[in-house]
Structure formats: structure tokens, C-alpha cells
Amino acid sequence: MQFELDEEQKLLRDTVRDVLARSYDNEKRKAAVESERGWTESVWKQFAELGLLGLSFAEDDGGMDAGPVETFAVMTEIGRRLAPEPLLDCVLIPGGLITEVGSTDQRQRILPGIAEGQTLLAFAHSEPGTRWPAAEVSTSATEDLREGRRPAGSGGSWALSGVKNPVLHGDCADHFVISAALPGGGVGLFLVAADAEGLTRKTYRTHDGLRGASLELSDVAGEPLGDGGDASAAIVASNVRAQAALAAEALGAMEESLRLTTEYLKQRKQFGVPLAKFQALTFRAADMYVQLELARSMALYATMSLADGSPDPTVASRAKLQIGRSARQIGQESIQLHGGIGVTDEYPVGHYFSRLTAIEHTLGGVDDHLRVITSSLKDHEMLGVS
């Protein structure tokens, strides 16, 4: 199995790294996060010019037809710079669903606009009061045969009612891909315009500086994705792809947290000698490195599994469990080893921990994934002990 990037993948990684290094330092990122959108439109335009917004789309749909390894390389750099641009939430997740479930007309109508940076989408699936992984949703879809209710391009007319929250980066989305329970059973996916009648959007800022929204739908007209049938399997596969992308983003953030911490230990002096001379502190830094390598192995495991065409939820849970544990230890130790400066707004290491904490709780936390993994133990052959 190949664990190294090839030359084209290294070029892609280095290009994204250079763009983000020029675009963001701690002060520039703070300014972007404090802006109305929470990210920088000029950086988004550069993403479009580089083809990053169509990275995973087929060439016929205006994309680059790249695979999970390329996504891994890009998301790692996103995490390394804490870039706030909504590449995962507004492109990779909703675009992946349209690629997998949408009709040819829907793909060709929507995906090129995403790839060009003209259209933003968000996936609205989570609901208040539910716990990951929630296979069922309370938002309902009913056929609506009233005149004038058919959305443009729709293969049918449906009305959606319910509440979706959190919808990550739903504040800036032009359209939503919304999951809803079908009358005959299963969960369907529907395209809904952000300005659709009956849709109320409330936006908010998350603790890591990004954005989210809650949606209230009251008899909102929706266009079914594809044939409008049960899309439960596609939603599970989308979650697996998102978990792998989040693992890559977390890996980049952890690498940078460790780098900042070791640099600080080398430069900061106590009793006239660098902190790096204190054995107890170097042991803690070494433990952080061990956690980083464990996280790297599991992030690569999840990516390679996807590259083999196997979006396995168990593999994603194994990876997310280790990512969550490593992120917690590296984030906490980074702040502890920095002392008081680690929690100041002016120093970046606290922002990395905030983002790592958000990633840990997105699409299931450590306890959730541990519960999923242990629930499948009975499916494995067990050695008897006499």
C-alpha cells in the first residue's frame, strides 16, 4: 500500500500550502473570522481558480475528478492554517451528495456553479434532540400537488416541514440539500433554495470562529434529488467521507500545534535555560508526538479505505475515535506547555485547540464512536480463554 503522495499530489499540497501561507497569519485569520461571512472571498476565488472547489467532481460536471487522497492533502493544509473557508461544508459534502444521488440534469445544473465559486450549498441533516448516528429524521416530506408549488427543474413537487440544526456554514448557503422522512419509509434528499417561502434561517457563530445556522421549514417546496427515493445509504457514505476529511483537517491542526509547542519550548527560558532542557516537559512533548503519529495512521487508514472504494462507517469510527483522543491530548498539552500565553486570543495555539474540539464533536464524539465500535464486537470471531 502506498502511503506517500505522488508528485502531482505533492504539487497540489504545496500549492494549497503556499496560497494559505500568503493569505493567513494569526492576525489575518482573526480579521477574516470577525468579518460578516467569517472567511475571505478572495481566498475562495483562488480556490476556484486552482480547481479546489471542483476537486472531487467529475470532469463532465466541471470538476477535477480527483480522489480521497487529493482531498486528504488539501484538508490537511486547511487544518494547518486554520483556514475558515467552508470547503468541506459548502462544497465537498453537498457536492458529493449531488454527485452520488442527483440526476444528470441536476449535476450539470448545479455542480459547475459550485466549482466556479458562484454557488454555495450546505447539507441540512442534523436535528435538535438527536444523537449521532441518527438514521431517522423527524423532518417530513409530503407530496404537494397544489398549482405553482413545483420548484424549477423539479421532477416532482414536495413540501418539507421540520427543524434542522446545526447546519454548518448554513449562514452563507444559496441552496440547501435537506434530508426528510419519506411517506413510504426511508429518508430522501431535497434541494431547497435559501430564499424559499416558508424557510426561516437563523445564523450564529460557533466557538471556533466558524458559522452555522438553524433552519425552520414550514411547508417549504423542495426538489427531490435524483428519483426522490430512499437516500439513506448515500447519507451514510457522505458521513464517512466527511469523517475522513475532518480527520485530515485535524491532522494538519495537530501538526501545527505540536510545531508551535516545540518551538516555544526551545525559545522560552526558565532559570536561564530553555524549557526544552527540562526532561519532564520533553517527555510530554514526546507523548504529543506519539499521539500525532497515531492520528496520522488512522487518518491515512480512513483515506485509503475510501480510495479503495469502501466507505465503511466502522473504519470511519475507528479513525474518528483516535483523532478525537489525539486532538484532546495534543490540544490540552499545547496550552499547558505554553503556560498563560496559550489561552490568549493573540496567540494561535488556543485557536487550534478550539477547532480541534469542534472537530471532535462534529459527526459524533469520542464516546459515540466508541459505542459504535463496541456494539459490533459480537460480529468478530473471539478467542476463547480456558
Short mmCIF file of N, CA and C in Angstrom, two decimals, residues 8-9 12 50-60 62-74 92 99 241 306-307:
data_model
loop_
_atom_site.label_atom_id
_atom_site.label_comp_id
_atom_site.label_asym_id
_atom_site.label_seq_id
_atom_site.Cartn_x
_atom_site.Cartn_y
_atom_site.Cartn_z
N GLU A 8 2.25 14.68 -8.41
CA GLU A 8 1.12 15.59 -8.65
C GLU A 8 0.41 15.95 -7.35
N GLN A 9 0.27 14.96 -6.48
CA GLN A 9 -0.38 15.22 -5.20
C GLN A 9 0.48 16.14 -4.31
N LEU A 12 -0.02 19.62 -5.62
CA LEU A 12 -1.31 20.14 -5.14
C LEU A 12 -1.19 20.59 -3.68
N LEU A 50 -7.82 27.52 -8.68
CA LEU A 50 -6.95 26.35 -8.57
C LEU A 50 -7.69 25.04 -8.83
N GLY A 51 -9.01 25.12 -8.90
CA GLY A 51 -9.81 23.91 -9.13
C GLY A 51 -10.18 23.19 -7.86
N LEU A 52 -9.89 23.77 -6.69
CA LEU A 52 -10.18 23.08 -5.42
C LEU A 52 -11.67 22.92 -5.18
N LEU A 53 -12.49 23.85 -5.72
CA LEU A 53 -13.93 23.78 -5.46
C LEU A 53 -14.61 22.70 -6.31
N GLY A 54 -13.89 22.21 -7.31
CA GLY A 54 -14.42 21.10 -8.11
C GLY A 54 -13.54 19.87 -7.99
N LEU A 55 -12.77 19.83 -6.92
CA LEU A 55 -11.76 18.79 -6.76
C LEU A 55 -12.32 17.39 -6.92
N SER A 56 -13.46 17.12 -6.28
CA SER A 56 -13.99 15.76 -6.26
C SER A 56 -15.07 15.53 -7.31
N PHE A 57 -15.39 16.55 -8.12
CA PHE A 57 -16.43 16.38 -9.13
C PHE A 57 -15.84 15.77 -10.40
N ALA A 58 -16.70 15.10 -11.16
CA ALA A 58 -16.26 14.55 -12.44
C ALA A 58 -15.93 15.68 -13.43
N GLU A 59 -15.05 15.38 -14.36
CA GLU A 59 -14.67 16.40 -15.34
C GLU A 59 -15.88 16.87 -16.14
N ASP A 60 -16.81 15.96 -16.43
CA ASP A 60 -18.02 16.35 -17.18
C ASP A 60 -18.90 17.31 -16.40
N GLY A 62 -17.59 19.72 -14.53
CA GLY A 62 -16.80 20.92 -14.25
C GLY A 62 -15.75 20.74 -13.18
N GLY A 63 -15.45 19.48 -12.81
CA GLY A 63 -14.51 19.23 -11.74
C GLY A 63 -13.18 18.69 -12.21
N MET A 64 -12.34 18.24 -11.22
CA MET A 64 -11.01 17.71 -11.50
C MET A 64 -10.96 16.19 -11.42
N ASP A 65 -12.08 15.58 -11.00
CA ASP A 65 -12.15 14.12 -10.92
C ASP A 65 -11.05 13.55 -10.02
N ALA A 66 -10.72 14.28 -8.95
CA ALA A 66 -9.69 13.80 -8.02
C ALA A 66 -10.32 12.87 -6.99
N GLY A 67 -9.48 12.19 -6.24
CA GLY A 67 -9.98 11.20 -5.29
C GLY A 67 -9.76 11.57 -3.85
N PRO A 68 -9.99 10.63 -2.93
CA PRO A 68 -9.87 10.90 -1.49
C PRO A 68 -8.46 11.32 -1.08
N VAL A 69 -7.42 10.83 -1.75
CA VAL A 69 -6.05 11.19 -1.35
C VAL A 69 -5.80 12.68 -1.61
N GLU A 70 -6.29 13.19 -2.73
CA GLU A 70 -6.15 14.62 -3.02
C GLU A 70 -6.94 15.45 -2.00
N THR A 71 -8.14 14.97 -1.66
CA THR A 71 -8.93 15.67 -0.62
C THR A 71 -8.17 15.67 0.70
N PHE A 72 -7.55 14.55 1.04
CA PHE A 72 -6.74 14.46 2.27
C PHE A 72 -5.63 15.51 2.26
N ALA A 73 -4.94 15.63 1.13
CA ALA A 73 -3.83 16.59 1.04
C ALA A 73 -4.31 18.02 1.23
N VAL A 74 -5.44 18.35 0.62
CA VAL A 74 -5.97 19.73 0.72
C VAL A 74 -6.49 20.01 2.13
N LEU A 92 -17.63 19.97 -0.52
CA LEU A 92 -17.36 18.53 -0.56
C LEU A 92 -18.57 17.70 -0.13
N THR A 99 -23.47 14.54 -6.54
CA THR A 99 -22.77 13.63 -7.45
C THR A 99 -23.32 12.23 -7.35
N ARG A 241 -17.24 9.99 4.22
CA ARG A 241 -16.30 10.88 3.51
C ARG A 241 -16.00 12.13 4.34
N LEU A 306 -11.35 4.75 1.68
CA LEU A 306 -12.19 5.43 0.69
C LEU A 306 -11.62 5.28 -0.71
N ALA A 307 -10.30 5.39 -0.82
CA ALA A 307 -9.66 5.28 -2.14
C ALA A 307 -9.86 3.90 -2.74
#
